Amino acid sequence: MLVAVLSDIHANLEALQAVLDDMESRGAEGILGLGDYIGFNGNPAECLALVQPRLLAAVQGNHEAALVDRAVFGVPMYMEMMDRTQELLSPEQLRWLRRLPNHTSWQDCMLGHATPEAPKRWGRIANVNEARKVFASVKNRISFYGHTHRASIFRLHNGVVEKIDIRYDERGDFALHLPADSRFLVNPGSVGQPRDLDWRAAYALFCPETSTLHLRRVAYDVQRASDKIARLGLPDSFAAALRTGDTPTGD
């Protein structure tokens, strides 16, 4: 069974639709959702309407947590962004987002948005030292997570943790076999707001039966998506970062 792994969609309808078209053309049968379906972009309700029917499992991100407690951000600009987002969602969508778990499992894989040892702190798994802590606290062979907005793969083999070098080919694809003698932490990157200086939407395809992973990059109408940010009254920095694949928040 081939599944798509999506994280940090962030209400970017144009990016999400391009990813859905790409995954379905490759035979993906469902989605594992890693959180942050909302925030930063202009179509939270529309994105949820597309994602929810396809989900096999899903977790909450820090943006969903901020629907319950704005102090997750503590920055007025982001608190106002969540107020605007909440206005655009239906009561049913709000209830669903608020009830999502921090972590869950699908088959023998762990799904999360941020570091598992202190989920309310929303720590990022961005380097080998942080990955080593996660490997020590989570025993699943394969774990998927998001939050950094940058694709990454960490491997634990014979007690040694290494970060895999990711190089997309000319078709926007990176393929890797995940051997049974190793454990892996996989971040598919961000669908709706990449921060690795590549504006294309990022996601992953995973087949548990063959332990094969493909990281994908997909072009979309980034100008149309960024124009919506201005119409919603969100900061210009959000739109500028979207067009360049940079971070609007400095992290």
Coordinates of N, CA and C in Angstrom, one line a residue:
M1 N 0.8 -1.2 0.0 CA 0.0 0.0 0.0 C 0.9 1.3 0.0
L2 N 0.7 2.1 -1.0 CA 1.4 3.3 -1.1 C 0.6 4.5 -0.4
V3 N 1.3 5.2 0.5 CA 0.6 6.3 1.2 C 1.4 7.6 1.1
A4 N 0.7 8.7 1.1 CA 1.4 10.0 1.1 C 1.5 10.5 2.5
V5 N 2.7 11.2 2.8 CA 2.9 11.7 4.1 C 3.0 13.3 3.9
L6 N 2.0 14.0 4.5 CA 2.0 15.4 4.3 C 2.1 16.1 5.7
S7 N 2.9 17.2 5.7 CA 3.0 18.0 6.9 C 3.0 19.5 6.5
D8 N 2.6 20.3 7.4 CA 2.7 21.8 7.3 C 2.1 22.3 6.0
I9 N 0.8 21.9 5.8 CA 0.1 22.3 4.6 C -0.2 23.8 4.7
H10 N -0.5 24.3 5.9 CA -0.7 25.7 6.2 C -1.6 26.4 5.3
A11 N -2.8 25.8 5.0 CA -3.9 26.5 4.3 C -3.5 26.9 2.9
N12 N -2.5 26.3 2.3 CA -2.1 26.7 1.0 C -2.8 25.8 0.0
L13 N -3.9 26.2 -0.5 CA -4.7 25.4 -1.4 C -4.1 25.0 -2.7
E14 N -3.4 26.0 -3.3 CA -2.7 25.7 -4.6 C -1.6 24.6 -4.4
A15 N -0.8 24.7 -3.4 CA 0.2 23.7 -3.1 C -0.4 22.4 -2.8
L16 N -1.4 22.4 -2.0 CA -2.1 21.1 -1.6 C -2.7 20.4 -2.9
Q17 N -3.4 21.2 -3.7 CA -4.0 20.5 -4.9 C -2.9 19.9 -5.8
A18 N -1.8 20.6 -6.0 CA -0.7 20.1 -6.8 C -0.2 18.8 -6.2
V19 N 0.0 18.7 -4.9 CA 0.4 17.5 -4.2 C -0.6 16.4 -4.3
L20 N -1.8 16.7 -4.1 CA -2.9 15.6 -4.3 C -2.8 15.1 -5.7
D21 N -2.7 15.9 -6.7 CA -2.7 15.5 -8.1 C -1.4 14.6 -8.3
D22 N -0.3 15.0 -7.7 CA 0.9 14.2 -7.9 C 0.8 12.8 -7.2
M23 N 0.4 12.8 -6.0 CA 0.3 11.6 -5.2 C -0.7 10.6 -5.8
E24 N -1.8 11.1 -6.3 CA -2.8 10.2 -6.9 C -2.4 9.7 -8.2
S25 N -1.6 10.5 -9.0 CA -1.1 10.0 -10.2 C -0.1 8.8 -10.0
R26 N 0.5 8.7 -8.8 CA 1.5 7.7 -8.5 C 0.8 6.6 -7.7
G27 N -0.5 6.6 -7.5 CA -1.2 5.5 -6.9 C -1.3 5.5 -5.4
A28 N -1.0 6.6 -4.7 CA -1.2 6.7 -3.3 C -2.6 6.5 -2.9
E29 N -2.9 5.7 -1.8 CA -4.2 5.3 -1.4 C -4.7 6.1 -0.2
G30 N -3.9 7.0 0.4 CA -4.4 7.7 1.5 C -3.3 8.6 2.0
I31 N -3.6 9.4 3.1 CA -2.6 10.4 3.6 C -2.4 10.1 5.1
L32 N -1.1 10.3 5.5 CA -0.8 10.4 6.9 C -0.5 11.9 7.1
G33 N -1.3 12.5 8.0 CA -1.2 13.9 8.3 C -0.4 14.3 9.5
L34 N 0.6 15.1 9.4 CA 1.5 15.4 10.5 C 1.3 16.7 11.1
G35 N 0.2 17.4 10.9 CA -0.1 18.6 11.6 C 0.2 19.9 10.9
D36 N -0.3 21.0 11.4 CA -0.2 22.3 10.9 C -0.9 22.4 9.5
Y37 N -2.2 22.0 9.5 CA -3.0 22.1 8.3 C -3.4 23.6 8.1
I38 N -3.3 24.4 9.0 CA -3.8 25.8 9.0 C -2.7 26.8 9.3
G39 N -3.1 28.1 9.1 CA -2.1 29.2 9.4 C -1.3 29.6 8.2
F40 N -0.9 30.9 8.2 CA 0.0 31.5 7.2 C -0.6 31.7 5.8
N41 N -1.5 30.9 5.3 CA -2.1 31.0 4.0 C -3.6 31.2 4.1
G42 N -4.2 31.3 2.9 CA -5.6 31.8 2.8 C -6.7 30.9 2.7
N43 N -6.5 29.5 2.7 CA -7.6 28.6 2.5 C -7.7 27.5 3.5
P44 N -7.8 27.8 4.8 CA -7.8 26.7 5.8 C -9.0 25.7 5.6
A45 N -10.2 26.3 5.4 CA -11.4 25.4 5.3 C -11.3 24.5 4.1
E46 N -10.9 25.1 3.0 CA -10.9 24.4 1.7 C -9.8 23.3 1.8
C47 N -8.7 23.5 2.4 CA -7.7 22.5 2.5 C -8.1 21.3 3.4
L48 N -8.8 21.7 4.5 CA -9.3 20.6 5.4 C -10.3 19.7 4.6
A49 N -11.2 20.4 3.8 CA -12.2 19.6 3.1 C -11.6 18.6 2.1
L50 N -10.4 19.0 1.6 CA -9.7 18.1 0.7 C -9.0 17.0 1.4
V51 N -8.4 17.3 2.5 CA -7.5 16.4 3.2 C -8.3 15.4 4.1
Q52 N -9.3 15.8 4.8 CA -9.9 14.9 5.8 C -10.4 13.6 5.2
P53 N -11.1 13.6 4.0 CA -11.6 12.3 3.5 C -10.5 11.3 3.1
R54 N -9.3 11.8 2.9 CA -8.2 11.0 2.5 C -7.3 10.5 3.6
L55 N -7.6 11.0 4.8 CA -6.7 10.7 6.0 C -6.8 9.2 6.5
L56 N -5.6 8.6 6.7 CA -5.6 7.3 7.3 C -5.2 7.5 8.8
A57 N -4.5 8.5 9.1 CA -4.1 8.9 10.5 C -3.7 10.3 10.5
A58 N -3.8 11.0 11.6 CA -3.5 12.4 11.7 C -3.1 12.8 13.1
V59 N -2.3 13.8 13.2 CA -1.9 14.4 14.5 C -2.1 15.9 14.4
Q60 N -2.0 16.5 15.6 CA -2.1 18.0 15.7 C -0.7 18.6 15.7
G61 N -0.7 19.8 15.1 CA 0.5 20.7 15.1 C 0.3 21.8 16.0
N62 N 1.4 22.6 16.1 CA 1.3 23.8 17.1 C 0.2 24.8 16.6
H63 N 0.0 24.9 15.3 CA -1.1 25.8 14.9 C -2.5 25.4 15.3
E64 N -2.7 24.1 15.3 CA -4.0 23.6 15.8 C -4.1 23.8 17.3
A65 N -3.0 23.5 18.0 CA -3.0 23.8 19.4 C -3.3 25.2 19.8
A66 N -2.8 26.1 18.9 CA -3.1 27.6 19.2 C -4.6 27.9 19.0
L67 N -5.4 27.1 18.4 CA -6.8 27.3 18.4 C -7.4 27.2 19.8
V68 N -6.8 26.4 20.6 CA -7.2 26.2 22.0 C -6.5 27.3 22.9
D69 N -5.3 27.5 22.7 CA -4.5 28.3 23.6 C -3.6 29.2 22.7
R70 N -3.9 30.5 22.6 CA -3.1 31.4 21.8 C -1.7 31.6 22.3
A71 N -1.5 31.3 23.6 CA -0.2 31.4 24.2 C 0.8 30.5 23.6
V72 N 0.4 29.5 22.8 CA 1.3 28.6 22.1 C 2.3 29.5 21.3
F73 N 1.8 30.6 20.7 CA 2.6 31.6 20.0 C 3.1 32.7 20.9
G74 N 2.2 33.4 21.5 CA 2.6 34.5 22.4 C 3.0 35.7 21.7
V75 N 3.0 35.7 20.4 CA 3.4 36.9 19.5 C 2.1 37.5 18.9
P76 N 1.8 38.8 19.2 CA 0.6 39.3 18.7 C 0.2 39.1 17.2
M77 N 1.2 39.2 16.4 CA 1.0 39.0 14.9 C 0.5 37.6 14.6
Y78 N 1.0 36.6 15.3 CA 0.6 35.2 15.1 C -0.7 34.9 15.8
M79 N -1.0 35.5 16.9 CA -2.2 35.4 17.6 C -3.4 35.9 16.8
E80 N -3.1 37.1 16.1 CA -4.1 37.7 15.2 C -4.3 36.8 14.0
M81 N -3.3 36.1 13.5 CA -3.4 35.2 12.4 C -4.3 34.1 12.7
M82 N -4.2 33.5 14.0 CA -5.1 32.5 14.4 C -6.5 32.9 14.6
D83 N -6.7 34.2 15.0 CA -8.1 34.7 15.1 C -8.7 34.7 13.7
R84 N -8.0 35.2 12.7 CA -8.5 35.2 11.4 C -8.7 33.8 10.9
T85 N -7.9 32.9 11.1 CA -8.0 31.5 10.7 C -9.3 30.9 11.3
Q86 N -9.5 31.1 12.6 CA -10.6 30.6 13.3 C -11.9 31.1 12.6
E87 N -12.0 32.3 12.2 CA -13.2 32.9 11.5 C -13.5 32.2 10.2
L88 N -12.5 31.6 9.6 CA -12.7 31.0 8.3 C -13.0 29.5 8.4
L89 N -13.0 28.9 9.6 CA -13.3 27.5 9.7 C -14.7 27.2 10.2
S90 N -15.3 26.1 9.9 CA -16.6 25.8 10.4 C -16.5 25.2 11.8
P91 N -17.6 25.2 12.5 CA -17.6 24.7 13.9 C -17.1 23.2 13.9
E92 N -17.5 22.5 12.9 CA -17.1 21.0 12.8 C -15.6 20.9 12.6
Q93 N -15.1 21.7 11.7 CA -13.6 21.7 11.5 C -12.9 22.1 12.7
L94 N -13.3 23.1 13.4 CA -12.6 23.5 14.6 C -12.6 22.4 15.7
R95 N -13.8 21.7 15.8 CA -13.8 20.6 16.8 C -12.8 19.5 16.4
W96 N -12.8 19.2 15.2 CA -11.9 18.1 14.7 C -10.4 18.5 15.0
L97 N -10.1 19.7 14.6 CA -8.7 20.1 14.8 C -8.3 20.1 16.3
R98 N -9.2 20.6 17.1 CA -8.9 20.7 18.6 C -8.7 19.3 19.2
R99 N -9.3 18.3 18.6 CA -9.3 16.9 19.2 C -8.2 16.0 18.7
L100 N -7.4 16.5 17.8 CA -6.4 15.7 17.2 C -5.3 15.4 18.3
P101 N -4.7 14.2 18.3 CA -3.7 13.8 19.3 C -2.4 14.4 18.9
N102 N -1.5 14.5 19.9 CA -0.1 15.0 19.6 C 0.7 13.9 18.8
H103 N 0.5 12.7 19.2 CA 1.2 11.6 18.5 C 0.2 10.4 18.3
T104 N 0.4 9.7 17.3 CA -0.4 8.5 17.1 C 0.5 7.5 16.3
S105 N -0.1 6.3 16.0 CA 0.6 5.3 15.2 C -0.2 4.9 14.0
W106 N 0.5 4.5 13.0 CA -0.2 3.9 11.8 C 0.7 2.7 11.4
Q107 N 0.0 1.5 11.4 CA 0.8 0.3 11.3 C 1.9 0.3 12.4
D108 N 3.2 0.1 12.0 CA 4.2 0.2 13.1 C 5.0 1.5 13.0
C109 N 4.4 2.5 12.4 CA 5.1 3.8 12.3 C 4.5 4.8 13.3
M110 N 5.4 5.6 13.9 CA 5.0 6.7 14.8 C 4.8 8.0 14.0
L111 N 3.7 8.7 14.3 CA 3.4 10.0 13.6 C 3.4 11.1 14.7
G112 N 4.1 12.2 14.4 CA 4.1 13.3 15.3 C 4.4 14.6 14.5
H113 N 4.2 15.7 15.2 CA 4.5 17.0 14.5 C 5.9 17.5 15.0
A114 N 6.1 17.4 16.3 CA 7.3 17.9 16.9 C 8.0 16.8 17.8
T115 N 8.9 17.2 18.6 CA 9.6 16.2 19.4 C 8.7 15.5 20.4
P116 N 8.8 14.2 20.6 CA 7.8 13.5 21.4 C 8.0 13.6 22.9
E117 N 9.2 13.9 23.4 CA 9.5 13.8 24.8 C 8.8 15.0 25.6
A118 N 8.6 16.1 24.9 CA 7.9 17.2 25.6 C 7.0 17.9 24.5
P119 N 5.9 17.2 24.2 CA 5.1 17.7 23.0 C 4.6 19.1 23.1
K120 N 4.3 19.6 24.3 CA 3.8 20.9 24.5 C 4.8 22.0 24.2
R121 N 6.1 21.6 24.2 CA 7.1 22.6 23.9 C 7.4 22.8 22.5
W122 N 6.9 21.9 21.6 CA 7.0 22.0 20.2 C 8.4 22.1 19.7
G123 N 9.3 21.2 20.2 CA 10.7 21.2 19.8 C 10.9 20.7 18.4
R124 N 11.9 21.1 17.8 CA 12.2 20.7 16.4 C 13.3 19.7 16.3
I125 N 13.2 18.7 15.5 CA 14.2 17.7 15.3 C 15.0 18.1 14.0
A126 N 16.1 18.9 14.3 CA 16.8 19.5 13.2 C 18.2 19.1 13.0
N127 N 18.8 18.3 14.0 CA 20.2 17.9 13.9 C 20.3 16.5 14.6
V128 N 21.5 16.0 14.5 CA 21.8 14.7 15.0 C 21.6 14.5 16.5
N129 N 22.0 15.5 17.2 CA 21.8 15.5 18.7 C 20.3 15.4 19.1
E130 N 19.5 16.2 18.4 CA 18.1 16.1 18.7 C 17.5 14.8 18.2
A131 N 18.0 14.3 17.1 CA 17.5 13.0 16.6 C 17.9 11.9 17.5
R132 N 19.0 11.9 18.1 CA 19.5 10.9 19.0 C 18.5 10.8 20.3
K133 N 18.1 12.0 20.7 CA 17.2 12.0 21.9 C 15.8 11.3 21.5
V134 N 15.4 11.6 20.3 CA 14.1 11.0 19.8 C 14.2 9.5 19.7
F135 N 15.3 9.0 19.1 CA 15.5 7.6 18.9 C 15.5 6.9 20.3
A136 N 16.0 7.6 21.3 CA 16.1 7.0 22.7 C 14.7 6.9 23.3
S137 N 13.8 7.8 22.9 CA 12.5 7.9 23.6 C 11.4 7.2 22.8
V138 N 11.6 7.0 21.5 CA 10.6 6.3 20.6 C 11.2 5.1 20.0
K139 N 10.5 3.9 20.2 CA 11.1 2.7 19.8 C 10.6 2.2 18.4
N140 N 9.7 2.9 17.8 CA 9.2 2.5 16.4 C 10.4 2.5 15.4
R141 N 10.4 1.6 14.5 CA 11.5 1.6 13.5 C 11.4 2.8 12.6
I142 N 10.2 3.3 12.2 CA 10.1 4.4 11.4 C 9.2 5.4 12.0
S143 N 9.6 6.7 12.2 CA 8.8 7.7 12.7 C 8.8 8.9 11.7
F144 N 7.6 9.4 11.5 CA 7.4 10.6 10.7 C 7.1 11.8 11.5
Y145 N 7.6 13.0 11.2 CA 7.4 14.2 11.9 C 7.5 15.4 11.0
G146 N 7.1 16.6 11.4 CA 7.2 17.8 10.6 C 7.8 18.9 11.4
H147 N 7.2 20.1 11.3 CA 7.5 21.3 12.1 C 8.6 22.1 11.6
T148 N 9.7 21.5 11.1 CA 10.8 22.3 10.6 C 10.6 23.0 9.3
H149 N 9.7 22.5 8.5 CA 9.4 22.9 7.1 C 10.6 22.6 6.2
R150 N 11.4 21.7 6.6 CA 12.6 21.2 5.8 C 12.6 19.7 5.8
A151 N 12.7 19.1 4.6 CA 12.8 17.7 4.5 C 14.1 17.2 5.1
S152 N 14.0 16.1 5.9 CA 15.2 15.5 6.5 C 15.0 14.0 6.8
I153 N 16.1 13.3 6.8 CA 16.0 11.9 7.2 C 17.2 11.6 8.1
F154 N 16.9 11.0 9.3 CA 17.9 10.6 10.2 C 17.9 9.1 10.3
R155 N 19.1 8.4 10.4 CA 19.1 7.0 10.4 C 19.9 6.6 11.7
L156 N 19.4 5.6 12.4 CA 20.1 5.0 13.5 C 20.5 3.6 13.1
H157 N 21.8 3.3 13.1 CA 22.3 2.0 12.7 C 23.5 1.6 13.5
N158 N 23.4 0.5 14.2 CA 24.5 0.0 15.1 C 24.9 1.1 16.1
G159 N 23.9 1.8 16.7 CA 24.2 2.8 17.7 C 24.6 4.2 17.2
V160 N 24.8 4.3 15.9 CA 25.3 5.6 15.3 C 24.1 6.3 14.6
V161 N 24.0 7.6 14.9 CA 22.9 8.4 14.2 C 23.6 9.2 13.1
E162 N 23.0 9.2 11.9 CA 23.5 10.0 10.8 C 22.4 10.7 10.1
K163 N 22.7 11.8 9.5 CA 21.7 12.5 8.7 C 21.9 12.2 7.3
I164 N 20.9 11.7 6.6 CA 21.0 11.3 5.2 C 21.0 12.6 4.3
D165 N 21.9 12.6 3.3 CA 22.0 13.7 2.4 C 20.9 13.5 1.4
I166 N 20.0 14.5 1.3 CA 18.9 14.5 0.3 C 19.2 15.3 -0.9
R167 N 19.2 14.7 -2.1 CA 19.4 15.4 -3.3 C 18.3 15.0 -4.3
Y168 N 17.4 15.9 -4.5 CA 16.3 15.7 -5.5 C 16.8 15.7 -6.9
D169 N 16.3 14.8 -7.7 CA 16.7 14.7 -9.1 C 15.9 15.7 -9.9
E170 N 16.1 15.7 -11.3 CA 15.5 16.7 -12.1 C 14.0 16.7 -12.1
R171 N 13.4 15.5 -11.7 CA 12.0 15.3 -11.6 C 11.4 15.7 -10.2
G172 N 12.3 16.2 -9.4 CA 11.9 16.5 -8.0 C 11.7 15.3 -7.1
D173 N 12.5 14.3 -7.3 CA 12.3 13.0 -6.6 C 13.6 12.6 -5.9
F174 N 13.5 12.1 -4.7 CA 14.6 11.5 -4.0 C 14.1 10.2 -3.4
A175 N 14.7 9.1 -3.8 CA 14.3 7.7 -3.4 C 15.3 7.1 -2.4
L176 N 14.7 6.4 -1.5 CA 15.6 5.7 -0.5 C 14.9 4.4 0.0
H177 N 15.6 3.3 0.1 CA 15.2 2.1 0.7 C 15.5 2.2 2.2
L178 N 14.5 1.8 3.1 CA 14.7 1.9 4.5 C 14.9 0.5 5.1
P179 N 16.2 0.0 5.1 CA 16.5 -1.4 5.5 C 16.0 -1.7 6.9
A180 N 15.7 -3.0 7.1 CA 15.1 -3.5 8.4 C 16.1 -3.4 9.5
D181 N 17.4 -3.3 9.3 CA 18.4 -3.3 10.3 C 18.7 -1.9 10.9
S182 N 17.9 -0.9 10.5 CA 18.1 0.5 10.9 C 16.7 1.1 11.3
R183 N 16.8 2.2 12.1 CA 15.6 2.9 12.4 C 15.7 4.3 11.8
F184 N 14.6 4.9 11.5 CA 14.6 6.2 10.7 C 13.6 7.2 11.3
L185 N 14.0 8.5 11.3 CA 13.1 9.6 11.5 C 13.0 10.4 10.2
V186 N 11.8 10.5 9.7 CA 11.6 11.1 8.4 C 10.7 12.3 8.5
N187 N 11.2 13.4 7.9 CA 10.5 14.7 7.8 C 10.2 14.9 6.3
P188 N 9.0 14.9 5.8 CA 8.7 15.1 4.4 C 8.9 16.5 3.9
G189 N 9.1 17.5 4.8 CA 9.1 18.9 4.4 C 7.7 19.4 4.4
S190 N 7.6 20.7 4.0 CA 6.3 21.4 4.1 C 5.6 21.4 2.7
V191 N 4.3 21.1 2.8 CA 3.5 21.3 1.6 C 3.3 22.8 1.3
G192 N 2.9 23.5 2.3 CA 2.4 24.9 2.1 C 3.4 26.0 2.4
Q193 N 4.5 25.7 3.0 CA 5.5 26.8 3.3 C 6.9 26.3 3.5
P194 N 7.5 25.8 2.4 CA 8.9 25.2 2.5 C 9.8 26.3 3.0
R195 N 10.9 25.9 3.7 CA 11.8 26.9 4.2 C 13.3 26.5 3.9
D196 N 13.5 25.8 2.8 CA 14.8 25.3 2.4 C 15.3 26.0 1.1
L197 N 14.7 27.2 0.9 CA 15.0 28.0 -0.3 C 14.6 27.4 -1.6
D198 N 13.7 26.4 -1.5 CA 13.0 25.8 -2.7 C 11.5 26.0 -2.5
W199 N 10.9 26.8 -3.3 CA 9.5 27.2 -3.1 C 8.5 26.1 -3.4
R200 N 8.9 25.0 -4.1 CA 8.0 23.9 -4.5 C 7.5 23.2 -3.3
A201 N 6.2 22.7 -3.4 CA 5.6 21.9 -2.3 C 6.4 20.7 -2.1
A202 N 6.5 20.3 -0.8 CA 7.3 19.1 -0.5 C 6.4 18.1 0.3
Y203 N 6.5 16.8 0.0 CA 5.8 15.7 0.7 C 6.5 14.4 0.4
A204 N 6.0 13.3 1.0 CA 6.7 12.0 0.9 C 5.7 11.0 0.4
L205 N 6.2 9.9 -0.3 CA 5.4 8.7 -0.6 C 6.1 7.6 0.2
F206 N 5.4 6.7 0.8 CA 5.9 5.6 1.6 C 5.2 4.3 1.3
C207 N 5.9 3.2 1.1 CA 5.3 1.9 1.0 C 5.8 1.0 2.1
P208 N 5.0 0.7 3.1 CA 5.5 -0.1 4.3 C 5.9 -1.5 3.9
E209 N 5.2 -2.1 2.9 CA 5.5 -3.5 2.5 C 6.9 -3.6 1.9
T210 N 7.4 -2.6 1.2 CA 8.7 -2.7 0.6 C 9.7 -1.8 1.3
S211 N 9.3 -1.0 2.3 CA 10.1 -0.1 3.0 C 10.8 0.9 2.0
T212 N 10.1 1.4 1.1 CA 10.6 2.4 0.1 C 10.0 3.8 0.4
L213 N 10.8 4.8 0.3 CA 10.5 6.1 0.6 C 10.8 7.0 -0.6
H214 N 9.9 7.9 -1.0 CA 10.2 8.9 -2.0 C 9.9 10.3 -1.4
L215 N 10.9 11.2 -1.4 CA 10.6 12.5 -1.1 C 10.4 13.3 -2.4
R216 N 9.3 14.1 -2.5 CA 8.9 14.7 -3.7 C 8.8 16.2 -3.6
R217 N 9.1 16.9 -4.7 CA 8.9 18.3 -4.8 C 8.0 18.6 -6.0
V218 N 7.0 19.5 -5.8 CA 6.0 19.7 -6.8 C 5.8 21.2 -7.0
A219 N 5.8 21.6 -8.3 CA 5.6 23.0 -8.6 C 4.1 23.3 -8.5
Y220 N 3.8 24.6 -8.2 CA 2.4 25.0 -8.1 C 2.3 26.5 -8.4
D221 N 1.1 27.1 -8.4 CA 0.9 28.5 -8.7 C 1.2 29.3 -7.4
V222 N 2.5 29.5 -7.2 CA 2.9 30.2 -5.9 C 2.5 31.6 -5.9
Q223 N 2.4 32.3 -7.1 CA 2.0 33.7 -7.1 C 0.5 33.8 -6.7
R224 N -0.3 32.9 -7.1 CA -1.7 33.0 -6.8 C -1.9 32.8 -5.3
A225 N -1.1 31.8 -4.7 CA -1.2 31.5 -3.3 C -0.7 32.8 -2.5
S226 N 0.3 33.4 -2.9 CA 0.9 34.5 -2.2 C -0.1 35.7 -2.3
D227 N -0.8 35.9 -3.4 CA -1.7 37.0 -3.5 C -2.8 36.9 -2.5
K228 N -3.2 35.7 -2.2 CA -4.3 35.5 -1.2 C -3.9 36.0 0.2
I229 N -2.7 35.9 0.5 CA -2.2 36.3 1.8 C -2.4 37.8 2.0
A230 N -2.1 38.6 1.0 CA -2.4 40.0 1.1 C -3.9 40.3 1.2
R231 N -4.7 39.6 0.5 CA -6.1 39.9 0.5 C -6.7 39.6 1.9
L232 N -6.1 38.7 2.6 CA -6.6 38.3 4.0 C -6.1 39.3 5.0
G233 N -5.2 40.2 4.6 CA -4.6 41.1 5.6 C -3.5 40.6 6.4
L234 N -2.9 39.4 6.0 CA -1.8 38.8 6.7 C -0.5 39.6 6.2
P235 N 0.6 39.4 7.0 CA 1.8 40.2 6.7 C 2.4 39.9 5.4
D236 N 3.0 41.0 4.7 CA 3.6 40.8 3.4 C 4.8 39.8 3.5
S237 N 5.4 39.7 4.7 CA 6.5 38.8 4.8 C 6.2 37.4 4.6
F238 N 4.9 37.0 4.9 CA 4.4 35.7 4.6 C 4.4 35.4 3.1
A239 N 4.0 36.3 2.3 CA 3.9 36.2 0.9 C 5.3 36.1 0.3
A240 N 6.1 37.0 0.7 CA 7.5 37.1 0.2 C 8.3 35.8 0.4
A241 N 8.1 35.2 1.6 CA 8.8 34.0 2.0 C 8.3 32.8 1.2
L242 N 7.0 32.8 0.9 CA 6.4 31.8 0.1 C 7.0 31.7 -1.3
R243 N 7.2 32.8 -1.9 CA 7.7 32.9 -3.3 C 9.1 32.5 -3.4
T244 N 9.9 32.6 -2.3 CA 11.3 32.2 -2.3 C 11.7 30.9 -1.6
G245 N 10.7 30.4 -0.9 CA 11.0 29.2 -0.1 C 11.8 29.5 1.1
D246 N 11.7 30.7 1.6 CA 12.5 31.2 2.8 C 11.5 31.1 4.0
T247 N 12.1 31.4 5.2 CA 11.3 31.4 6.4 C 10.8 32.8 6.7
P248 N 9.5 33.0 7.0 CA 9.0 34.3 7.4 C 9.1 34.5 8.9
T249 N 9.6 33.6 9.7 CA 9.7 33.7 11.1 C 11.1 33.6 11.7
G250 N 12.1 33.4 10.9 CA 13.4 33.4 11.3 C 13.9 32.0 11.9
D251 N 13.0 31.0 11.8 CA 13.4 29.7 12.3 C 13.3 28.6 11.2

